[in-house]
PDB file of C-alpha atoms in Angstrom:
ATOM      1  CA  MET A   1       0.000   0.000   0.000  1.00 76.00           C
ATOM      2  CA  ASP A   2       1.228   3.465  -0.937  1.00 83.00           C
ATOM      3  CA  LYS A   3       1.746   5.483   2.298  1.00 88.00           C
ATOM      4  CA  ARG A   4       1.368   9.198   1.596  1.00 92.00           C
ATOM      5  CA  PRO A   5       0.874  11.443   4.648  1.00 93.00           C
ATOM      6  CA  ARG A   6       1.094  14.427   2.299  1.00 92.00           C
ATOM      7  CA  ARG A   7      -2.440  13.716   1.072  1.00 92.00           C
ATOM      8  CA  LEU A   8      -3.647  15.394   4.247  1.00 94.00           C
ATOM      9  CA  ARG A   9      -1.497  18.462   3.570  1.00 94.00           C
ATOM     10  CA  TYR A  10      -2.585  19.047  -0.032  1.00 95.00           C
ATOM     11  CA  ASN A  11      -4.512  22.289   0.495  1.00 95.00           C
ATOM     12  CA  PRO A  12      -5.623  24.598   3.328  1.00 93.00           C
ATOM     13  CA  GLN A  13      -9.032  22.959   3.620  1.00 95.00           C
ATOM     14  CA  ILE A  14      -7.707  19.470   4.316  1.00 95.00           C
ATOM     15  CA  ARG A  15      -5.010  20.817   6.656  1.00 94.00           C
ATOM     16  CA  THR A  16      -7.685  22.634   8.676  1.00 93.00           C
ATOM     17  CA  LEU A  17      -9.923  19.558   8.718  1.00 95.00           C
ATOM     18  CA  VAL A  18      -7.281  17.311  10.302  1.00 95.00           C
ATOM     19  CA  ARG A  19      -5.644  19.923  12.534  1.00 94.00           C
ATOM     20  CA  GLU A  20      -5.109  18.469  16.015  1.00 94.00           C
ATOM     21  CA  THR A  21      -4.678  21.651  18.074  1.00 96.00           C
ATOM     22  CA  SER A  22      -6.509  24.941  17.874  1.00 95.00           C
ATOM     23  CA  LEU A  23      -5.832  28.268  19.553  1.00 97.00           C
ATOM     24  CA  GLU A  24      -8.892  30.382  20.326  1.00 97.00           C
ATOM     25  CA  VAL A  25      -9.355  33.872  21.727  1.00 97.00           C
ATOM     26  CA  SER A  26     -11.197  32.223  24.610  1.00 97.00           C
ATOM     27  CA  ASP A  27      -7.924  30.479  25.582  1.00 98.00           C
ATOM     28  CA  LEU A  28      -6.165  33.789  26.274  1.00 98.00           C
ATOM     29  CA  ILE A  29      -5.738  35.745  29.507  1.00 98.00           C
ATOM     30  CA  TYR A  30      -4.327  39.267  29.143  1.00 98.00           C
ATOM     31  CA  PRO A  31      -2.122  40.765  31.904  1.00 97.00           C
ATOM     32  CA  LEU A  32      -2.801  44.379  32.871  1.00 97.00           C
ATOM     33  CA  PHE A  33      -0.508  46.671  34.873  1.00 95.00           C
ATOM     34  CA  ILE A  34      -2.392  49.298  36.874  1.00 96.00           C
ATOM     35  CA  LYS A  35      -0.434  52.103  38.524  1.00 93.00           C
ATOM     36  CA  GLU A  36      -1.413  54.734  41.037  1.00 91.00           C
ATOM     37  CA  GLY A  37      -1.592  58.307  39.882  1.00 88.00           C
ATOM     38  CA  LYS A  38      -3.337  60.386  37.262  1.00 85.00           C
ATOM     39  CA  GLY A  39      -2.690  60.952  33.602  1.00 82.00           C
ATOM     40  CA  GLN A  40      -2.285  58.791  30.578  1.00 83.00           C
ATOM     41  CA  LYS A  41      -0.888  55.359  29.879  1.00 90.00           C
ATOM     42  CA  GLU A  42       2.869  54.842  30.097  1.00 91.00           C
ATOM     43  CA  GLU A  43       4.626  52.427  27.755  1.00 91.00           C
ATOM     44  CA  ILE A  44       6.898  49.919  29.483  1.00 90.00           C
ATOM     45  CA  HIS A  45      10.362  50.286  27.972  1.00 88.00           C
ATOM     46  CA  SER A  46      11.205  46.581  28.078  1.00 88.00           C
ATOM     47  CA  LEU A  47       7.764  45.459  26.855  1.00 92.00           C
ATOM     48  CA  LYS A  48       7.041  47.358  23.665  1.00 91.00           C
ATOM     49  CA  GLY A  49       3.308  47.748  23.140  1.00 93.00           C
ATOM     50  CA  ILE A  50       2.483  47.020  26.790  1.00 94.00           C
ATOM     51  CA  TYR A  51       1.519  49.877  29.102  1.00 94.00           C
ATOM     52  CA  ARG A  52       1.046  50.848  32.714  1.00 93.00           C
ATOM     53  CA  TRP A  53      -2.476  52.223  33.031  1.00 96.00           C
ATOM     54  CA  THR A  54      -3.905  54.666  35.531  1.00 95.00           C
ATOM     55  CA  LEU A  55      -7.508  54.333  36.635  1.00 95.00           C
ATOM     56  CA  GLU A  56      -8.494  57.374  34.590  1.00 93.00           C
ATOM     57  CA  SER A  57      -6.839  56.057  31.400  1.00 94.00           C
ATOM     58  CA  LEU A  58      -8.005  52.465  31.829  1.00 96.00           C
ATOM     59  CA  GLU A  59     -11.247  52.802  29.868  1.00 95.00           C
ATOM     60  CA  GLU A  60      -9.343  52.987  26.570  1.00 94.00           C
ATOM     61  CA  GLU A  61      -7.728  49.605  27.192  1.00 97.00           C
ATOM     62  CA  ILE A  62     -10.857  47.897  28.502  1.00 98.00           C
ATOM     63  CA  ASN A  63     -12.855  49.023  25.464  1.00 97.00           C
ATOM     64  CA  GLU A  64     -10.212  47.567  23.126  1.00 97.00           C
ATOM     65  CA  ILE A  65     -10.013  44.291  25.052  1.00 97.00           C
ATOM     66  CA  VAL A  66     -13.787  43.856  24.903  1.00 97.00           C
ATOM     67  CA  ALA A  67     -13.916  44.766  21.195  1.00 97.00           C
ATOM     68  CA  LEU A  68     -11.311  42.085  20.436  1.00 98.00           C
ATOM     69  CA  GLY A  69     -13.348  39.442  22.235  1.00 97.00           C
ATOM     70  CA  ILE A  70     -10.850  38.872  25.047  1.00 98.00           C
ATOM     71  CA  GLU A  71     -12.804  37.690  28.075  1.00 98.00           C
ATOM     72  CA  TYR A  72     -10.154  37.381  30.805  1.00 98.00           C
ATOM     73  CA  VAL A  73      -7.639  39.774  32.363  1.00 98.00           C
ATOM     74  CA  LEU A  74      -4.998  39.287  35.080  1.00 98.00           C
ATOM     75  CA  LEU A  75      -4.289  42.370  37.209  1.00 98.00           C
ATOM     76  CA  PHE A  76      -0.977  43.543  38.669  1.00 96.00           C
ATOM     77  CA  GLY A  77      -0.832  46.649  40.847  1.00 94.00           C
ATOM     78  CA  ILE A  78       1.929  49.251  41.075  1.00 92.00           C
ATOM     79  CA  PRO A  79       1.520  51.324  44.251  1.00 90.00           C
ATOM     80  CA  TYR A  80       3.162  54.558  45.341  1.00 88.00           C
ATOM     81  CA  HIS A  81       3.792  53.414  48.902  1.00 90.00           C
ATOM     82  CA  LYS A  82       5.824  50.338  49.784  1.00 89.00           C
ATOM     83  CA  ASP A  83       6.732  48.996  53.222  1.00 89.00           C
ATOM     84  CA  ASN A  84       8.092  45.844  54.817  1.00 86.00           C
ATOM     85  CA  LYS A  85       4.592  44.325  55.133  1.00 88.00           C
ATOM     86  CA  GLY A  86       3.318  45.265  51.686  1.00 87.00           C
ATOM     87  CA  SER A  87       0.328  46.940  53.332  1.00 89.00           C
ATOM     88  CA  GLU A  88      -0.974  48.497  50.106  1.00 89.00           C
ATOM     89  CA  ALA A  89      -1.562  44.998  48.756  1.00 91.00           C
ATOM     90  CA  TYR A  90      -4.442  44.400  51.187  1.00 93.00           C
ATOM     91  CA  ASN A  91      -5.627  47.997  51.475  1.00 93.00           C
ATOM     92  CA  LYS A  92      -9.341  48.054  50.607  1.00 94.00           C
ATOM     93  CA  GLU A  93      -8.621  51.220  48.624  1.00 95.00           C
ATOM     94  CA  GLY A  94      -5.417  49.871  47.091  1.00 95.00           C
ATOM     95  CA  ILE A  95      -4.730  50.206  43.392  1.00 96.00           C
ATOM     96  CA  VAL A  96      -5.813  46.666  42.443  1.00 97.00           C
ATOM     97  CA  GLN A  97      -8.964  46.876  44.557  1.00 97.00           C
ATOM     98  CA  GLN A  98      -9.883  50.160  42.856  1.00 97.00           C
ATOM     99  CA  ALA A  99      -9.029  48.728  39.436  1.00 97.00           C
ATOM    100  CA  ILE A 100     -11.329  45.727  39.968  1.00 98.00           C
ATOM    101  CA  ARG A 101     -14.248  48.025  40.736  1.00 98.00           C
ATOM    102  CA  LYS A 102     -13.391  50.292  37.799  1.00 97.00           C
ATOM    103  CA  ILE A 103     -13.198  47.414  35.322  1.00 98.00           C
ATOM    104  CA  LYS A 104     -16.459  45.930  36.580  1.00 98.00           C
ATOM    105  CA  SER A 105     -18.158  49.311  36.094  1.00 97.00           C
ATOM    106  CA  LEU A 106     -16.842  49.531  32.519  1.00 97.00           C
ATOM    107  CA  ALA A 107     -17.312  45.896  31.479  1.00 98.00           C
ATOM    108  CA  PRO A 108     -19.306  43.886  34.034  1.00 97.00           C
ATOM    109  CA  HIS A 109     -18.887  40.617  32.156  1.00 97.00           C
ATOM    110  CA  LEU A 110     -15.089  40.852  31.786  1.00 98.00           C
ATOM    111  CA  TYR A 111     -13.614  38.107  33.973  1.00 98.00           C
ATOM    112  CA  VAL A 112     -11.119  39.649  36.404  1.00 98.00           C
ATOM    113  CA  ILE A 113      -8.322  37.525  37.865  1.00 98.00           C
ATOM    114  CA  THR A 114      -5.940  39.081  40.371  1.00 98.00           C
ATOM    115  CA  ASP A 115      -2.339  38.195  41.059  1.00 95.00           C
ATOM    116  CA  VAL A 116      -1.860  37.656  44.799  1.00 95.00           C
ATOM    117  CA  CYS A 117       1.698  38.350  45.871  1.00 92.00           C
ATOM    118  CA  MET A 118       3.670  40.932  47.824  1.00 88.00           C
ATOM    119  CA  CYS A 119       6.736  41.651  45.696  1.00 87.00           C
ATOM    120  CA  GLU A 120       5.262  44.768  44.038  1.00 88.00           C
ATOM    121  CA  TYR A 121       4.253  46.134  47.443  1.00 90.00           C
ATOM    122  CA  THR A 122       7.194  45.402  49.756  1.00 90.00           C
ATOM    123  CA  SER A 123      10.082  47.801  50.185  1.00 82.00           C
ATOM    124  CA  HIS A 124      12.518  44.883  49.871  1.00 82.00           C
ATOM    125  CA  GLY A 125      10.892  43.407  46.745  1.00 78.00           C
ATOM    126  CA  HIS A 126      10.438  39.883  48.081  1.00 83.00           C
ATOM    127  CA  CYS A 127       7.191  37.928  47.939  1.00 83.00           C
ATOM    128  CA  GLY A 128       6.573  37.687  51.676  1.00 85.00           C
ATOM    129  CA  ILE A 129       7.501  38.874  55.153  1.00 86.00           C
ATOM    130  CA  LEU A 130      11.188  38.754  56.079  1.00 87.00           C
ATOM    131  CA  ASP A 131      12.538  37.419  59.372  1.00 87.00           C
ATOM    132  CA  GLU A 132      15.478  38.982  61.221  1.00 83.00           C
ATOM    133  CA  LYS A 133      17.943  37.114  58.990  1.00 85.00           C
ATOM    134  CA  GLY A 134      16.369  38.310  55.747  1.00 82.00           C
ATOM    135  CA  TYR A 135      14.731  34.946  55.003  1.00 85.00           C
ATOM    136  CA  VAL A 136      11.118  34.965  53.828  1.00 87.00           C
ATOM    137  CA  HIS A 137       9.067  33.691  56.779  1.00 89.00           C
ATOM    138  CA  ASN A 138       6.490  31.262  55.456  1.00 92.00           C
ATOM    139  CA  GLU A 139       3.721  31.374  58.106  1.00 92.00           C
ATOM    140  CA  LYS A 140       3.890  35.139  58.656  1.00 92.00           C
ATOM    141  CA  SER A 141       3.611  35.608  54.899  1.00 92.00           C
ATOM    142  CA  LEU A 142       0.514  33.389  54.727  1.00 95.00           C
ATOM    143  CA  TYR A 143      -1.372  35.684  57.077  1.00 95.00           C
ATOM    144  CA  TYR A 144      -0.886  38.712  54.841  1.00 94.00           C
ATOM    145  CA  LEU A 145      -1.444  36.775  51.620  1.00 96.00           C
ATOM    146  CA  GLY A 146      -4.776  35.643  53.009  1.00 96.00           C
ATOM    147  CA  GLN A 147      -5.730  39.266  53.685  1.00 96.00           C
ATOM    148  CA  ILE A 148      -4.817  40.206  50.115  1.00 96.00           C
ATOM    149  CA  ALA A 149      -6.939  37.402  48.647  1.00 97.00           C
ATOM    150  CA  VAL A 150      -9.978  38.371  50.713  1.00 98.00           C
ATOM    151  CA  SER A 151      -9.600  42.072  49.878  1.00 98.00           C
ATOM    152  CA  HIS A 152      -9.559  41.252  46.154  1.00 98.00           C
ATOM    153  CA  ALA A 153     -12.666  39.092  46.482  1.00 98.00           C
ATOM    154  CA  GLU A 154     -14.431  41.840  48.442  1.00 98.00           C
ATOM    155  CA  ALA A 155     -13.607  44.301  45.645  1.00 98.00           C
ATOM    156  CA  GLY A 156     -15.256  42.014  43.072  1.00 98.00           C
ATOM    157  CA  ALA A 157     -12.498  39.802  41.658  1.00 98.00           C
ATOM    158  CA  ASP A 158     -13.781  36.679  39.904  1.00 98.00           C
ATOM    159  CA  MET A 159     -10.675  34.579  40.623  1.00 98.00           C
ATOM    160  CA  ILE A 160      -7.481  34.934  42.627  1.00 98.00           C
ATOM    161  CA  ALA A 161      -4.072  33.699  41.488  1.00 97.00           C
ATOM    162  CA  PRO A 162      -1.414  33.314  44.217  1.00 95.00           C
ATOM    163  CA  SER A 163       2.081  33.630  42.744  1.00 93.00           C
ATOM    164  CA  ASP A 164       4.181  33.849  45.928  1.00 92.00           C
ATOM    165  CA  MET A 165       5.208  30.145  46.156  1.00 90.00           C
ATOM    166  CA  MET A 166       4.886  29.969  49.946  1.00 92.00           C
ATOM    167  CA  ASP A 167       4.218  26.476  51.294  1.00 94.00           C
ATOM    168  CA  GLY A 168       0.571  25.926  52.165  1.00 97.00           C
ATOM    169  CA  ARG A 169      -0.706  29.168  50.722  1.00 96.00           C
ATOM    170  CA  VAL A 170      -3.472  27.638  48.598  1.00 97.00           C
ATOM    171  CA  GLY A 171      -5.011  25.896  51.609  1.00 98.00           C
ATOM    172  CA  TYR A 172      -4.667  29.025  53.741  1.00 97.00           C
ATOM    173  CA  MET A 173      -6.296  31.262  51.128  1.00 97.00           C
ATOM    174  CA  ARG A 174      -9.052  28.723  50.508  1.00 98.00           C
ATOM    175  CA  HIS A 175      -9.853  28.741  54.209  1.00 98.00           C
ATOM    176  CA  GLU A 176      -9.818  32.534  54.422  1.00 98.00           C
ATOM    177  CA  LEU A 177     -11.986  32.973  51.334  1.00 98.00           C
ATOM    178  CA  ASP A 178     -14.492  30.409  52.595  1.00 98.00           C
ATOM    179  CA  GLU A 179     -14.598  31.964  56.065  1.00 98.00           C
ATOM    180  CA  HIS A 180     -15.450  35.346  54.535  1.00 98.00           C
ATOM    181  CA  GLY A 181     -18.245  33.989  52.340  1.00 98.00           C
ATOM    182  CA  PHE A 182     -16.272  33.609  49.111  1.00 98.00           C
ATOM    183  CA  ASN A 183     -16.418  29.849  48.643  1.00 97.00           C
ATOM    184  CA  HIS A 184     -17.482  30.467  45.031  1.00 97.00           C
ATOM    185  CA  ILE A 185     -14.204  32.244  44.163  1.00 98.00           C
ATOM    186  CA  PRO A 186     -11.773  29.857  42.401  1.00 98.00           C
ATOM    187  CA  ILE A 187      -8.021  29.761  42.956  1.00 98.00           C
ATOM    188  CA  MET A 188      -5.626  29.558  40.027  1.00 98.00           C
ATOM    189  CA  SER A 189      -2.322  28.674  41.661  1.00 97.00           C
ATOM    190  CA  TYR A 190       1.107  29.409  40.249  1.00 97.00           C
ATOM    191  CA  SER A 191       1.962  25.820  41.186  1.00 97.00           C
ATOM    192  CA  ALA A 192       5.192  25.290  39.257  1.00 97.00           C
ATOM    193  CA  LYS A 193       6.757  28.742  39.218  1.00 96.00           C
ATOM    194  CA  TYR A 194      10.436  28.564  38.398  1.00 97.00           C
ATOM    195  CA  ALA A 195      13.221  30.928  39.428  1.00 94.00           C
ATOM    196  CA  SER A 196      13.656  32.062  35.847  1.00 94.00           C
ATOM    197  CA  SER A 197      15.756  34.601  33.978  1.00 90.00           C
ATOM    198  CA  PHE A 198      12.759  35.259  31.722  1.00 91.00           C
ATOM    199  CA  TYR A 199      11.046  37.514  34.286  1.00 89.00           C
ATOM    200  CA  GLY A 200      13.385  40.473  33.776  1.00 81.00           C
ATOM    201  CA  PRO A 201      11.049  42.780  31.816  1.00 81.00           C
ATOM    202  CA  PHE A 202       8.173  42.099  34.222  1.00 75.00           C
ATOM    203  CA  ARG A 203      10.255  43.178  37.206  1.00 70.00           C
ATOM    204  CA  GLU A 204      10.941  46.483  35.482  1.00 73.00           C
ATOM    205  CA  ALA A 205       7.262  46.800  34.558  1.00 68.00           C
ATOM    206  CA  ALA A 206       5.996  46.125  38.070  1.00 60.00           C
ATOM    207  CA  GLY A 207       8.887  47.693  40.001  1.00 62.00           C
ATOM    208  CA  SER A 208       9.486  44.404  41.827  1.00 64.00           C
ATOM    209  CA  VAL A 209      13.233  43.811  41.556  1.00 68.00           C
ATOM    210  CA  PRO A 210      14.468  42.363  44.893  1.00 66.00           C
ATOM    211  CA  ALA A 211      16.513  44.854  46.883  1.00 61.00           C
ATOM    212  CA  PHE A 212      18.919  42.043  47.760  1.00 63.00           C
ATOM    213  CA  GLY A 213      19.450  38.388  46.989  1.00 60.00           C
ATOM    214  CA  ASP A 214      17.128  36.417  44.733  1.00 73.00           C
ATOM    215  CA  ARG A 215      13.953  34.331  44.974  1.00 73.00           C
ATOM    216  CA  LYS A 216      15.513  30.891  44.785  1.00 79.00           C
ATOM    217  CA  THR A 217      14.529  29.989  48.350  1.00 81.00           C
ATOM    218  CA  TYR A 218      10.869  29.913  47.306  1.00 84.00           C
ATOM    219  CA  GLN A 219      10.712  29.698  43.495  1.00 90.00           C
ATOM    220  CA  MET A 220      11.632  26.390  41.864  1.00 93.00           C
ATOM    221  CA  ASP A 221      14.991  25.228  40.514  1.00 96.00           C
ATOM    222  CA  MET A 222      14.935  25.316  36.711  1.00 96.00           C
ATOM    223  CA  ALA A 223      16.529  21.844  36.568  1.00 97.00           C
ATOM    224  CA  ASN A 224      13.686  20.029  38.345  1.00 97.00           C
ATOM    225  CA  THR A 225      10.643  18.251  36.948  1.00 97.00           C
ATOM    226  CA  ASN A 226       9.656  15.790  39.704  1.00 98.00           C
ATOM    227  CA  GLU A 227       9.476  18.725  42.101  1.00 97.00           C
ATOM    228  CA  ALA A 228       6.893  20.359  39.832  1.00 97.00           C
ATOM    229  CA  LEU A 229       4.667  17.299  40.135  1.00 98.00           C
ATOM    230  CA  ARG A 230       4.965  17.404  43.920  1.00 97.00           C
ATOM    231  CA  GLU A 231       4.084  21.100  44.016  1.00 97.00           C
ATOM    232  CA  VAL A 232       1.045  20.559  41.800  1.00 98.00           C
ATOM    233  CA  ALA A 233      -0.111  17.589  43.892  1.00 98.00           C
ATOM    234  CA  LEU A 234       0.069  19.690  47.066  1.00 98.00           C
ATOM    235  CA  ASP A 235      -1.874  22.563  45.501  1.00 98.00           C
ATOM    236  CA  ILE A 236      -4.594  20.217  44.257  1.00 98.00           C
ATOM    237  CA  GLU A 237      -4.833  18.650  47.715  1.00 98.00           C
ATOM    238  CA  GLU A 238      -5.145  22.124  49.280  1.00 98.00           C
ATOM    239  CA  GLY A 239      -7.989  23.129  46.968  1.00 97.00           C
ATOM    240  CA  ALA A 240      -6.532  24.733  43.834  1.00 98.00           C
ATOM    241  CA  ASP A 241      -9.083  24.842  41.015  1.00 98.00           C
ATOM    242  CA  ILE A 242      -6.534  25.558  38.267  1.00 98.00           C
ATOM    243  CA  VAL A 243      -2.793  24.890  38.359  1.00 98.00           C
ATOM    244  CA  MET A 244      -0.157  26.802  36.421  1.00 98.00           C
ATOM    245  CA  VAL A 245       3.317  26.471  34.940  1.00 98.00           C
ATOM    246  CA  LYS A 246       5.469  29.603  34.652  1.00 97.00           C
ATOM    247  CA  PRO A 247       7.344  30.299  32.352  1.00 97.00           C
ATOM    248  CA  ALA A 248       5.940  28.449  29.349  1.00 97.00           C
ATOM    249  CA  LEU A 249       8.244  28.092  26.333  1.00 96.00           C
ATOM    250  CA  SER A 250      11.283  26.750  28.177  1.00 96.00           C
ATOM    251  CA  TYR A 251       9.045  24.497  30.292  1.00 98.00           C
ATOM    252  CA  LEU A 252       6.868  22.784  27.694  1.00 98.00           C
ATOM    253  CA  ASP A 253       8.017  19.431  29.062  1.00 98.00           C
ATOM    254  CA  ILE A 254       6.665  20.399  32.490  1.00 98.00           C
ATOM    255  CA  ILE A 255       3.318  21.406  30.976  1.00 98.00           C
ATOM    256  CA  ARG A 256       3.047  18.080  29.179  1.00 98.00           C
ATOM    257  CA  ARG A 257       4.055  16.042  32.198  1.00 98.00           C
ATOM    258  CA  ILE A 258       1.581  17.778  34.498  1.00 98.00           C
ATOM    259  CA  LYS A 259      -1.229  17.429  31.967  1.00 98.00           C
ATOM    260  CA  ASP A 260      -0.495  13.727  31.545  1.00 97.00           C
ATOM    261  CA  THR A 261      -0.406  13.165  35.313  1.00 98.00           C
ATOM    262  CA  TYR A 262      -3.326  15.211  36.651  1.00 97.00           C
ATOM    263  CA  ASN A 263      -6.848  15.615  35.342  1.00 91.00           C
ATOM    264  CA  MET A 264      -6.889  19.322  36.164  1.00 96.00           C
ATOM    265  CA  PRO A 265      -7.375  22.577  34.248  1.00 98.00           C
ATOM    266  CA  LEU A 266      -3.869  23.777  33.419  1.00 98.00           C
ATOM    267  CA  ALA A 267      -2.678  27.324  32.756  1.00 98.00           C
ATOM    268  CA  ALA A 268       0.676  28.407  31.370  1.00 98.00           C
ATOM    269  CA  TYR A 269       2.205  31.886  31.588  1.00 98.00           C
ATOM    270  CA  GLN A 270       4.013  33.085  28.470  1.00 98.00           C
ATOM    271  CA  VAL A 271       6.143  35.517  30.434  1.00 96.00           C
ATOM    272  CA  SER A 272       7.637  38.926  29.750  1.00 94.00           C
ATOM    273  CA  GLY A 273      11.011  37.642  28.554  1.00 95.00           C
ATOM    274  CA  GLU A 274       9.347  35.363  26.023  1.00 96.00           C
ATOM    275  CA  TYR A 275       7.262  38.289  24.782  1.00 96.00           C
ATOM    276  CA  ALA A 276      10.261  40.625  24.583  1.00 95.00           C
ATOM    277  CA  MET A 277      12.382  38.131  22.611  1.00 95.00           C
ATOM    278  CA  LEU A 278       9.726  37.451  20.007  1.00 96.00           C
ATOM    279  CA  LYS A 279       8.638  41.084  19.776  1.00 95.00           C
ATOM    280  CA  MET A 280      12.229  42.223  19.214  1.00 94.00           C
ATOM    281  CA  ALA A 281      12.904  39.510  16.628  1.00 96.00           C
ATOM    282  CA  VAL A 282       9.796  40.496  14.660  1.00 96.00           C
ATOM    283  CA  ALA A 283      10.582  44.221  14.925  1.00 94.00           C
ATOM    284  CA  ASN A 284      14.082  43.613  13.553  1.00 96.00           C
ATOM    285  CA  GLY A 285      12.897  41.460  10.660  1.00 96.00           C
ATOM    286  CA  LEU A 286      14.520  38.286  11.993  1.00 97.00           C
ATOM    287  CA  LEU A 287      11.137  36.557  12.265  1.00 97.00           C
ATOM    288  CA  ASN A 288       7.705  37.284  10.889  1.00 95.00           C
ATOM    289  CA  GLU A 289       4.640  37.650  13.080  1.00 94.00           C
ATOM    290  CA  GLU A 290       3.596  34.064  12.411  1.00 96.00           C
ATOM    291  CA  ALA A 291       6.337  33.067  14.877  1.00 97.00           C
ATOM    292  CA  ILE A 292       4.249  34.583  17.685  1.00 97.00           C
ATOM    293  CA  TYR A 293       1.306  32.380  16.782  1.00 97.00           C
ATOM    294  CA  GLU A 294       3.548  29.330  16.402  1.00 97.00           C
ATOM    295  CA  ALA A 295       5.176  29.832  19.796  1.00 97.00           C
ATOM    296  CA  THR A 296       1.840  30.297  21.550  1.00 98.00           C
ATOM    297  CA  LEU A 297       0.276  27.341  19.763  1.00 98.00           C
ATOM    298  CA  SER A 298       3.156  25.176  21.022  1.00 98.00           C
ATOM    299  CA  ILE A 299       2.072  25.974  24.601  1.00 98.00           C
ATOM    300  CA  LYS A 300      -1.469  24.845  23.830  1.00 98.00           C
ATOM    301  CA  ARG A 301      -0.160  21.746  22.034  1.00 98.00           C
ATOM    302  CA  ALA A 302       1.963  20.856  25.055  1.00 98.00           C
ATOM    303  CA  GLY A 303      -1.212  20.619  27.131  1.00 98.00           C
ATOM    304  CA  ALA A 304      -2.147  24.061  28.476  1.00 98.00           C
ATOM    305  CA  ASP A 305      -5.878  24.742  28.581  1.00 98.00           C
ATOM    306  CA  MET A 306      -5.383  28.491  28.948  1.00 98.00           C
ATOM    307  CA  ILE A 307      -2.480  30.848  28.307  1.00 98.00           C
ATOM    308  CA  ILE A 308      -1.597  34.076  30.080  1.00 98.00           C
ATOM    309  CA  THR A 309       0.130  36.136  27.427  1.00 98.00           C
ATOM    310  CA  TYR A 310       1.069  39.723  26.597  1.00 97.00           C
ATOM    311  CA  PHE A 311       0.353  38.758  22.985  1.00 98.00           C
ATOM    312  CA  ALA A 312      -3.369  38.312  23.709  1.00 98.00           C
ATOM    313  CA  LYS A 313      -4.431  41.393  21.741  1.00 97.00           C
ATOM    314  CA  ASP A 314      -2.119  40.601  18.799  1.00 96.00           C
ATOM    315  CA  LEU A 315      -3.356  37.024  18.707  1.00 97.00           C
ATOM    316  CA  ALA A 316      -6.993  38.081  19.022  1.00 97.00           C
ATOM    317  CA  ARG A 317      -6.597  40.306  15.968  1.00 96.00           C
ATOM    318  CA  LYS A 318      -5.048  37.446  13.998  1.00 94.00           C
ATOM    319  CA  LEU A 319      -7.649  34.908  15.094  1.00 94.00           C
ATOM    320  CA  LYS A 320     -10.513  37.278  14.287  1.00 87.00           C
ATOM    321  CA  GLY A 321      -9.001  37.800  10.823  1.00 80.00           C
TER     322      GLY A 321
END
């Protein structure tokens, strides 16, 4: 018998008919940076085309997101005031809490997810409370992270996404949310968050560069895969509704392994460094824009059910034709 796989590649119609993986606008979650202050949007130098938005300029962005059919956003706050307890993170009138209410007034059906962490809010830039030796104290950090989660839910967030990587934080936040009447609010946990070099542009965008040291005592070693499975198992046991791998492109094997092991909704974060590399390559004519679609499709093909990506608007335009 004549074996000819090319029969199914003969023209666009047959290629579409047998295509195994699809990328839809409904798969995309768009990160938004909201800063305190007045005035217009401010482009982030290291993330061309991505902006810090004030509350008064935010309507422009929300209108565009809705027009493109993007249904999900992930909020990051950039406060004026920082201290050693990250108190603006759980302030009921903090920048994220205000942004949630603003977005819900502009687009009630837009699904608002909030990043729960402390690094943007602490004076030292770490993701929790420091002890006297400068080590992030796990249990003390949980208390404040729980307050942040509840304050976001009270402001109207649809989902919270803890990214701090403290031990036991999913269970602690689940308990706090339930105790305050928010048992309907899901948790999307940054379960396998690696200590990666690909976060550089984000740290500039969010003003969250550590004042000293690094985050390797709580974020994962880039060399480990079995550890990722253990982290995911713990988060599922503690009540996570969605688990996440971050970054995405250099960790496609982790995405696949988690998807094969656990019957759970799986998110992947195509992070700032991945965006910056591809954006720069396209801008300099080294790649065409199809490379953006190809890279993002690879994340979906690896097993991600949803993708957090700064390319969400670009991809939405492409997918809408």
